[in-house]
Amino acid sequence: MKLVNVETPEANVCKMTFSATAEELEAASEAVYERTRDSYTIKGFEKGQADRAQIEADRGEHTFWYDAINDLMDRDVPALYEGALAEHGYEPVDEPAYDLVSVKKDEGFVATATVALRPALTFKQTEGFTAKCTTPATADREVEQTIERRRQAAAELVPHKGPAVKGNVVHIDYSGYIDGRQFPGGTATSQAVELGRGQMIPGFEEGILGHKAGEEFNVDVTFPARYHAQDLAGKAAVFKIKLIDVCVRQLPALNSDFAKKIGKVDTMDELRAQIRQQIEERKHNAALNRAKSNIILQLADAAEGELPSPLVESAYQAEMQNFQQQLRMQRMTLDQYLSQTHQTRESFTAAVRASAERNTRARMALLQLAEEKGLTPTDAELDAQLAQKAEQAKKTLAEVKERTDLRALRRNEAIRRAMDYVVEHSTIEEG
């Protein structure tokens, strides 16, 4: 492969174009065929017996191209990419995005790598920012709620002889059948289930209610239409269940024994004081972190210059994915969230994009400040950091370095040091 062109289609963005000849594509495709031929089953042939022409006639002439392209890119592009960066003096601030432009049997293929470059920013201010650290008061109910959570966590399971009811914890052996046949993943032994929590599919826990320890019985259920395992979705199943035991949760008394067990103190009053202090420290640390973040965002607002658009877009996509993952954990859709918060999709995405741009500007400002203040870690400092990792993982330094993106590690450490510098040279007011 060869590097065809290096250009900057927009400010702080580098686009490299690479190409491979038809002969290179053919040689790499042949290597892929030899490596994978035994995995192909073609009508009229035993598995692995069809030759390349027969496989391509059945699957298409492109069958081996894309693995071949990946092989060639993995082999040749890193050195070409690094060489172009060094020649032009470019400093990337993200991983390159690769695109396949064209591929033809008689021409080879063309691919591009687009990468964001570190922008040159102008600072109106880098020190002397001010932020308030306001720690919310801790109410008595917060202390009592924490004690109750710890009490629930310390509850013991005590077997009883009565029928299972909601709130009981049962231990069961079960095996699932569809059309009279066991299905993969449908069996378990000594499975703990708290009845009424909805841990299992609809109808499963309800089928256990009223039964006693030692009983064996069947529960008929239907998998939800949107079940994560598509081969089970919407299907009727029978679970054969053996109820090993039925347990009630026995809560400990709130006395000196509980205080000693949970907090290693002698009295409940001491435990309450201990928990109050823990809550206050947690709240103060959270408030302090918010104040530090506020200072860094002030630095971002004081940094002027054009950011590389791919970097902002990448940050925007990451923030959107993170937010949607949080919504999924709460079993809420984005539309439901927007309805509850009285936002339009346009206003919401605009706010997320603005946040992504501001956070990106902060990172680039910190990276530049680290260079200006001599905070960028040296090779020796990175080696020392990685040597500790190697010792913990019981690997050699060379092994750890081989698996580490050194450029990203240096960049992130520089940003962390610059962040500490800005905070140390600013004022956080308690109040």
Coordinates of C-alpha atoms in Angstrom, one line a residue:
M1 CA 0.0 0.0 0.0
K2 CA 1.0 3.6 -0.4
L3 CA 0.1 7.0 0.9
V4 CA -1.5 9.0 -1.9
N5 CA -2.4 12.3 -0.4
V6 CA -2.4 14.3 2.9
E7 CA -4.8 17.3 3.1
T8 CA -6.6 19.5 5.6
P9 CA -10.2 19.8 4.4
E10 CA -11.0 22.0 7.3
A11 CA -9.3 23.7 10.2
N12 CA -7.6 21.2 12.6
V13 CA -8.6 18.2 10.6
C14 CA -6.2 16.0 8.6
K15 CA -7.4 13.6 5.9
M16 CA -5.0 10.9 4.5
T17 CA -5.7 8.9 1.4
F18 CA -4.2 5.4 1.0
S19 CA -4.4 3.0 -1.9
A20 CA -3.6 -0.6 -2.7
T21 CA -3.1 -2.1 -6.2
A22 CA -5.2 -4.8 -7.8
E23 CA -2.2 -7.2 -7.3
E24 CA -2.0 -6.4 -3.6
L25 CA -5.7 -6.9 -3.2
E26 CA -5.6 -10.2 -5.0
A27 CA -2.6 -11.5 -3.0
A28 CA -4.3 -10.6 0.3
S29 CA -7.6 -12.1 -0.9
E30 CA -5.9 -15.4 -1.7
A31 CA -4.3 -15.4 1.8
V32 CA -7.7 -14.9 3.3
Y33 CA -9.1 -17.8 1.2
E34 CA -6.4 -20.1 2.3
R35 CA -6.9 -19.1 5.9
T36 CA -10.7 -19.5 5.9
R37 CA -11.6 -22.0 3.2
D38 CA -12.3 -24.8 5.7
S39 CA -15.2 -22.8 7.2
Y40 CA -17.2 -22.6 3.9
T41 CA -20.1 -24.9 3.1
I42 CA -21.2 -24.7 -0.5
K43 CA -24.1 -26.7 -1.9
G44 CA -22.8 -29.8 -3.6
F45 CA -19.5 -29.9 -1.7
E46 CA -18.4 -31.2 1.7
K47 CA -17.4 -28.4 4.1
G48 CA -14.0 -27.0 3.2
Q49 CA -13.9 -28.9 -0.1
A50 CA -15.0 -26.1 -2.5
D51 CA -12.1 -24.1 -4.1
R52 CA -12.0 -20.3 -4.3
A53 CA -13.7 -20.0 -7.7
Q54 CA -16.6 -22.1 -6.5
I55 CA -17.0 -20.1 -3.3
E56 CA -16.9 -16.8 -5.1
A57 CA -19.4 -18.1 -7.7
D58 CA -21.7 -18.9 -4.8
R59 CA -21.1 -16.0 -2.5
G60 CA -19.9 -13.3 -4.8
E61 CA -16.5 -12.1 -6.1
H62 CA -16.2 -9.8 -3.1
T63 CA -16.3 -12.7 -0.6
F64 CA -12.7 -12.3 0.5
W65 CA -12.1 -8.6 -0.2
Y66 CA -13.0 -7.0 3.0
D67 CA -11.0 -9.3 5.3
A68 CA -8.1 -8.8 2.8
I69 CA -8.6 -5.0 3.0
N70 CA -8.5 -5.2 6.8
D71 CA -5.3 -7.3 6.6
L72 CA -3.6 -4.8 4.3
M73 CA -4.7 -1.8 6.3
D74 CA -3.5 -3.4 9.6
R75 CA -0.2 -4.3 8.0
D76 CA 0.7 -1.1 6.2
V77 CA -1.3 1.9 7.3
P78 CA 0.0 2.4 10.8
A79 CA 3.6 3.1 9.6
L80 CA 2.3 5.3 6.7
Y81 CA 0.0 7.2 9.1
E82 CA 2.7 7.8 11.7
G83 CA 5.2 8.8 9.0
A84 CA 2.7 11.4 7.6
L85 CA 2.1 12.9 11.0
A86 CA 5.8 13.2 11.7
E87 CA 6.5 14.7 8.2
H88 CA 3.8 17.4 8.6
G89 CA 4.3 18.0 12.3
Y90 CA 0.7 17.1 13.1
E91 CA -0.5 16.2 16.6
P92 CA -3.7 14.1 16.6
V93 CA -6.0 14.4 19.6
D94 CA -8.2 11.4 18.8
E95 CA -8.2 8.1 17.0
P96 CA -8.5 8.3 13.2
A97 CA -11.8 7.3 11.5
Y98 CA -11.2 5.1 8.5
D99 CA -13.5 5.0 5.4
L100 CA -13.4 2.7 2.3
V101 CA -13.8 5.0 -0.7
S102 CA -13.8 2.4 -3.5
V103 CA -12.8 -1.2 -4.3
K104 CA -12.6 -2.9 -7.7
K105 CA -11.0 -6.1 -8.7
D106 CA -9.0 -4.6 -11.5
E107 CA -8.1 -1.4 -9.7
G108 CA -7.5 -2.3 -6.0
F109 CA -9.0 -0.1 -3.3
V110 CA -8.8 3.4 -1.9
A111 CA -9.3 4.3 1.8
T112 CA -9.0 7.4 3.9
A113 CA -8.1 8.2 7.5
T114 CA -9.6 11.4 9.0
V115 CA -8.2 12.6 12.3
A116 CA -8.7 15.6 14.5
L117 CA -5.6 17.7 15.2
R118 CA -4.8 19.8 18.3
P119 CA -6.1 23.3 17.7
A120 CA -4.1 26.4 18.6
L121 CA -6.2 28.3 21.2
T122 CA -5.9 31.8 22.5
F123 CA -6.4 32.2 26.3
K124 CA -8.1 35.3 27.8
Q125 CA -7.3 33.8 31.3
T126 CA -5.7 30.6 32.6
E127 CA -5.5 31.3 36.4
G128 CA -7.5 33.0 39.1
F129 CA -10.9 31.6 38.4
T130 CA -13.4 31.5 41.3
A131 CA -16.1 28.9 42.2
K132 CA -18.3 28.2 45.2
C133 CA -18.4 24.9 47.0
T134 CA -21.8 24.6 48.7
T135 CA -22.3 21.5 50.7
P136 CA -26.0 20.6 51.3
A137 CA -27.1 20.1 54.9
T138 CA -27.7 16.5 56.0
A139 CA -31.1 15.8 57.4
D140 CA -31.9 13.2 60.2
R141 CA -34.0 11.2 57.7
E142 CA -31.0 10.7 55.4
V143 CA -29.2 9.1 58.4
E144 CA -32.1 6.9 59.2
Q145 CA -32.6 5.9 55.6
T146 CA -28.9 4.8 55.4
I147 CA -29.3 2.8 58.6
E148 CA -32.4 1.1 57.2
R149 CA -30.6 0.2 54.0
R150 CA -27.7 -1.3 56.0
R151 CA -30.2 -3.1 58.2
Q152 CA -31.9 -4.6 55.1
A153 CA -28.5 -5.7 53.8
A154 CA -27.7 -7.4 57.1
A155 CA -31.0 -9.3 57.1
E156 CA -30.7 -13.1 57.5
L157 CA -32.7 -15.6 55.6
V158 CA -34.6 -17.9 57.9
P159 CA -36.5 -20.9 56.4
H160 CA -40.1 -21.5 57.3
K161 CA -42.7 -24.2 56.6
G162 CA -45.6 -22.0 55.4
P163 CA -46.6 -21.4 51.8
A164 CA -44.5 -19.0 49.7
V165 CA -45.8 -15.4 49.6
K166 CA -44.5 -12.2 48.0
G167 CA -41.4 -10.9 49.8
N168 CA -40.1 -14.4 50.6
V169 CA -36.8 -15.6 49.2
V170 CA -37.0 -19.1 47.7
H171 CA -34.3 -21.4 46.5
I172 CA -35.3 -23.5 43.5
D173 CA -34.0 -26.0 40.9
Y174 CA -35.7 -25.6 37.6
S175 CA -35.6 -26.7 34.0
G176 CA -37.5 -25.2 31.1
Y177 CA -39.1 -26.9 28.2
I178 CA -40.6 -25.8 24.9
D179 CA -42.6 -28.3 22.9
G180 CA -41.4 -30.9 25.3
R181 CA -37.7 -30.2 24.8
Q182 CA -35.3 -28.5 27.1
F183 CA -33.9 -25.2 25.7
P184 CA -30.4 -23.8 26.3
G185 CA -30.1 -21.4 29.3
G186 CA -33.4 -22.6 30.8
T187 CA -32.0 -24.6 33.7
A188 CA -30.6 -23.7 37.1
T189 CA -29.8 -25.2 40.5
S190 CA -30.2 -23.6 43.9
Q191 CA -31.4 -20.3 42.2
A192 CA -32.4 -17.6 44.7
V193 CA -35.5 -15.7 43.8
E194 CA -37.2 -12.9 45.8
L195 CA -40.8 -13.3 45.0
G196 CA -42.5 -10.2 43.8
R197 CA -39.4 -8.4 42.5
G198 CA -39.9 -9.3 38.9
Q199 CA -36.5 -10.9 38.5
M200 CA -38.0 -13.7 36.3
I201 CA -40.2 -13.6 33.2
P202 CA -43.9 -12.8 33.8
G203 CA -45.8 -15.6 35.4
F204 CA -42.8 -17.5 36.8
E205 CA -42.7 -16.0 40.3
E206 CA -46.5 -16.0 40.5
G207 CA -46.4 -19.7 39.8
I208 CA -44.4 -20.3 42.9
L209 CA -46.7 -18.5 45.3
G210 CA -48.6 -20.8 47.6
H211 CA -46.2 -23.7 47.3
K212 CA -44.2 -25.1 50.2
A213 CA -40.6 -26.3 50.6
G214 CA -40.0 -29.7 49.1
E215 CA -42.8 -29.5 46.6
E216 CA -42.2 -30.2 42.9
F217 CA -44.6 -28.6 40.3
N218 CA -44.8 -27.1 36.8
V219 CA -45.2 -23.4 35.9
D220 CA -46.6 -22.5 32.5
V221 CA -45.3 -19.2 31.1
T222 CA -45.0 -17.3 27.8
F223 CA -41.8 -15.4 27.0
P224 CA -42.4 -11.7 26.2
A225 CA -42.6 -10.8 22.6
R226 CA -39.6 -8.5 23.0
Y227 CA -37.5 -11.0 25.0
H228 CA -33.7 -10.5 24.5
A229 CA -33.2 -14.0 23.2
Q230 CA -35.1 -13.8 19.9
D231 CA -35.4 -17.6 19.6
L232 CA -37.5 -17.7 22.8
A233 CA -39.5 -14.5 22.2
G234 CA -43.3 -15.0 22.3
K235 CA -43.0 -18.8 22.9
A236 CA -44.9 -20.8 25.5
A237 CA -42.8 -22.7 27.9
V238 CA -43.1 -25.1 30.9
F239 CA -40.8 -24.9 33.8
K240 CA -40.4 -27.9 36.1
I241 CA -39.6 -26.6 39.5
K242 CA -38.4 -28.1 42.8
L243 CA -38.9 -25.7 45.7
I244 CA -35.9 -26.3 48.0
D245 CA -36.9 -23.9 50.7
V246 CA -39.0 -20.8 51.5
C247 CA -37.2 -18.1 53.6
V248 CA -38.3 -14.9 55.3
R249 CA -35.9 -12.0 55.7
Q250 CA -35.2 -11.5 59.4
L251 CA -34.1 -8.0 60.2
P252 CA -31.6 -7.4 63.0
A253 CA -32.7 -5.3 65.9
L254 CA -31.3 -1.7 66.0
N255 CA -29.2 -2.1 69.1
S256 CA -25.6 -2.1 70.3
D257 CA -24.9 -5.5 68.6
F258 CA -26.0 -4.0 65.2
A259 CA -23.9 -0.9 65.9
K260 CA -20.8 -3.0 66.6
K261 CA -21.4 -5.2 63.5
I262 CA -22.1 -2.4 61.0
G263 CA -19.9 0.5 62.3
K264 CA -17.6 -1.1 64.8
V265 CA -18.9 1.3 67.5
D266 CA -20.6 0.6 70.8
T267 CA -23.9 2.4 70.6
M268 CA -26.6 3.4 68.0
D269 CA -25.9 7.1 68.8
E270 CA -22.3 6.6 67.8
L271 CA -23.4 4.8 64.7
R272 CA -25.7 7.6 63.7
A273 CA -22.9 10.1 64.3
Q274 CA -20.5 8.0 62.1
I275 CA -23.1 7.7 59.3
R276 CA -23.8 11.4 59.4
Q277 CA -20.1 12.2 59.1
Q278 CA -19.8 9.8 56.1
I279 CA -22.8 11.4 54.4
E280 CA -21.4 14.9 55.0
E281 CA -18.0 13.9 53.7
R282 CA -19.6 12.4 50.6
K283 CA -21.7 15.5 49.9
H284 CA -18.7 17.8 50.5
N285 CA -16.5 15.8 48.1
A286 CA -19.3 15.9 45.5
A287 CA -19.7 19.7 45.9
L288 CA -15.9 20.1 45.7
N289 CA -15.8 18.2 42.5
R290 CA -18.6 20.3 41.0
A291 CA -16.6 23.4 42.0
K292 CA -13.5 22.1 40.3
S293 CA -15.5 21.2 37.2
N294 CA -17.0 24.7 37.2
I295 CA -13.4 26.2 37.2
I296 CA -12.4 24.0 34.2
L297 CA -15.5 25.1 32.3
Q298 CA -14.5 28.7 33.0
L299 CA -11.1 27.9 31.4
A300 CA -13.0 26.5 28.4
D301 CA -15.0 29.8 28.1
A302 CA -11.7 31.7 28.3
A303 CA -10.2 29.7 25.4
E304 CA -10.9 31.0 21.9
G305 CA -10.2 29.2 18.6
E306 CA -11.8 26.8 16.2
L307 CA -12.2 23.2 17.3
P308 CA -11.9 20.2 15.0
S309 CA -15.5 19.2 14.1
P310 CA -14.9 15.4 14.1
L311 CA -13.7 15.7 17.8
V312 CA -16.9 17.7 18.8
E313 CA -19.0 15.2 16.9
S314 CA -17.3 12.3 18.6
A315 CA -17.9 13.9 22.0
Y316 CA -21.6 14.6 21.1
Q317 CA -22.2 11.0 20.1
A318 CA -20.5 9.7 23.3
E319 CA -22.7 12.0 25.5
M320 CA -25.8 10.9 23.7
Q321 CA -25.0 7.2 24.0
N322 CA -24.2 7.7 27.7
F323 CA -27.4 9.5 28.4
Q324 CA -29.5 6.9 26.5
Q325 CA -27.8 4.1 28.4
Q326 CA -28.8 5.8 31.7
L327 CA -32.4 6.1 30.4
R328 CA -32.4 2.3 29.6
M329 CA -31.3 1.5 33.1
Q330 CA -34.3 3.5 34.3
R331 CA -36.5 1.7 31.7
M332 CA -37.4 5.0 30.1
T333 CA -37.3 6.1 26.5
L334 CA -36.0 9.4 25.3
D335 CA -39.4 10.5 24.2
Q336 CA -40.7 9.8 27.7
Y337 CA -37.9 11.8 29.2
L338 CA -38.5 14.7 26.9
S339 CA -42.2 14.7 27.7
Q340 CA -41.5 14.7 31.5
T341 CA -38.9 17.5 31.2
H342 CA -41.0 19.5 28.6
Q343 CA -38.3 19.6 26.0
T344 CA -38.4 19.1 22.3
R345 CA -35.9 16.7 20.6
E346 CA -34.3 19.7 18.9
S347 CA -33.8 21.7 22.0
F348 CA -32.5 18.6 23.9
T349 CA -30.0 17.6 21.2
A350 CA -28.8 21.2 20.8
A351 CA -28.1 21.3 24.6
V352 CA -26.2 18.1 24.4
R353 CA -24.2 19.3 21.5
A354 CA -23.4 22.6 23.3
S355 CA -22.2 20.6 26.3
A356 CA -20.1 18.3 24.1
E357 CA -18.5 21.3 22.5
R358 CA -17.8 23.0 25.8
N359 CA -16.3 19.9 27.3
T360 CA -14.1 19.4 24.2
R361 CA -12.9 22.9 24.4
A362 CA -12.0 22.4 28.0
R363 CA -9.9 19.3 27.1
M364 CA -8.1 21.0 24.3
A365 CA -7.5 24.0 26.5
L366 CA -6.0 21.8 29.2
L367 CA -3.9 20.0 26.7
Q368 CA -2.4 23.2 25.3
L369 CA -1.9 24.6 28.8
A370 CA 0.0 21.4 29.8
E371 CA 2.4 22.0 27.0
E372 CA 2.8 25.7 27.8
K373 CA 3.5 25.0 31.5
G374 CA 5.7 22.0 30.9
L375 CA 3.3 19.5 32.4
T376 CA 3.3 17.0 29.6
P377 CA 4.7 13.7 31.0
T378 CA 8.1 12.5 29.7
D379 CA 8.7 9.0 28.3
A380 CA 10.5 8.1 31.5
E381 CA 7.4 9.2 33.6
L382 CA 5.1 7.2 31.4
D383 CA 7.4 4.2 31.7
A384 CA 7.4 4.4 35.4
Q385 CA 3.6 4.6 35.5
L386 CA 3.3 1.6 33.1
A387 CA 6.0 -0.3 35.1
Q388 CA 3.6 -0.2 38.1
K389 CA 0.8 -1.6 36.0
A390 CA 3.1 -4.3 34.7
E391 CA 4.1 -5.3 38.2
Q392 CA 0.4 -5.5 39.3
A393 CA -0.5 -7.6 36.3
K394 CA 2.6 -9.7 36.5
K395 CA 3.7 -8.8 33.0
T396 CA 6.8 -7.2 31.5
L397 CA 6.9 -3.5 30.8
A398 CA 7.2 -4.3 27.0
E399 CA 4.0 -6.4 27.1
V400 CA 2.1 -3.6 28.8
K401 CA 3.4 -1.0 26.4
E402 CA 2.5 -3.1 23.4
R403 CA -1.2 -3.1 24.6
T404 CA -1.2 0.6 25.5
D405 CA -2.1 3.6 23.4
L406 CA 0.9 5.7 24.5
R407 CA -0.3 8.8 22.7
A408 CA -3.7 8.7 24.4
L409 CA -2.0 7.9 27.8
R410 CA 0.3 10.9 27.4
R411 CA -2.6 13.1 26.4
N412 CA -4.8 12.1 29.3
E413 CA -2.1 12.4 31.9
A414 CA -1.2 15.9 30.5
I415 CA -4.9 16.9 30.8
R416 CA -5.1 15.6 34.4
R417 CA -2.0 17.5 35.4
A418 CA -3.2 20.7 33.7
M419 CA -6.5 20.3 35.5
D420 CA -4.8 20.2 38.9
Y421 CA -2.7 23.2 37.9
V422 CA -5.7 25.3 37.0
V423 CA -7.6 24.4 40.2
E424 CA -4.5 25.0 42.4
H425 CA -4.2 28.5 40.8
S426 CA -7.8 29.3 41.3
T427 CA -10.1 29.9 44.4
I428 CA -12.8 27.6 45.7
E429 CA -15.0 29.5 48.2
E430 CA -16.7 27.4 50.9
G431 CA -20.3 28.4 51.6

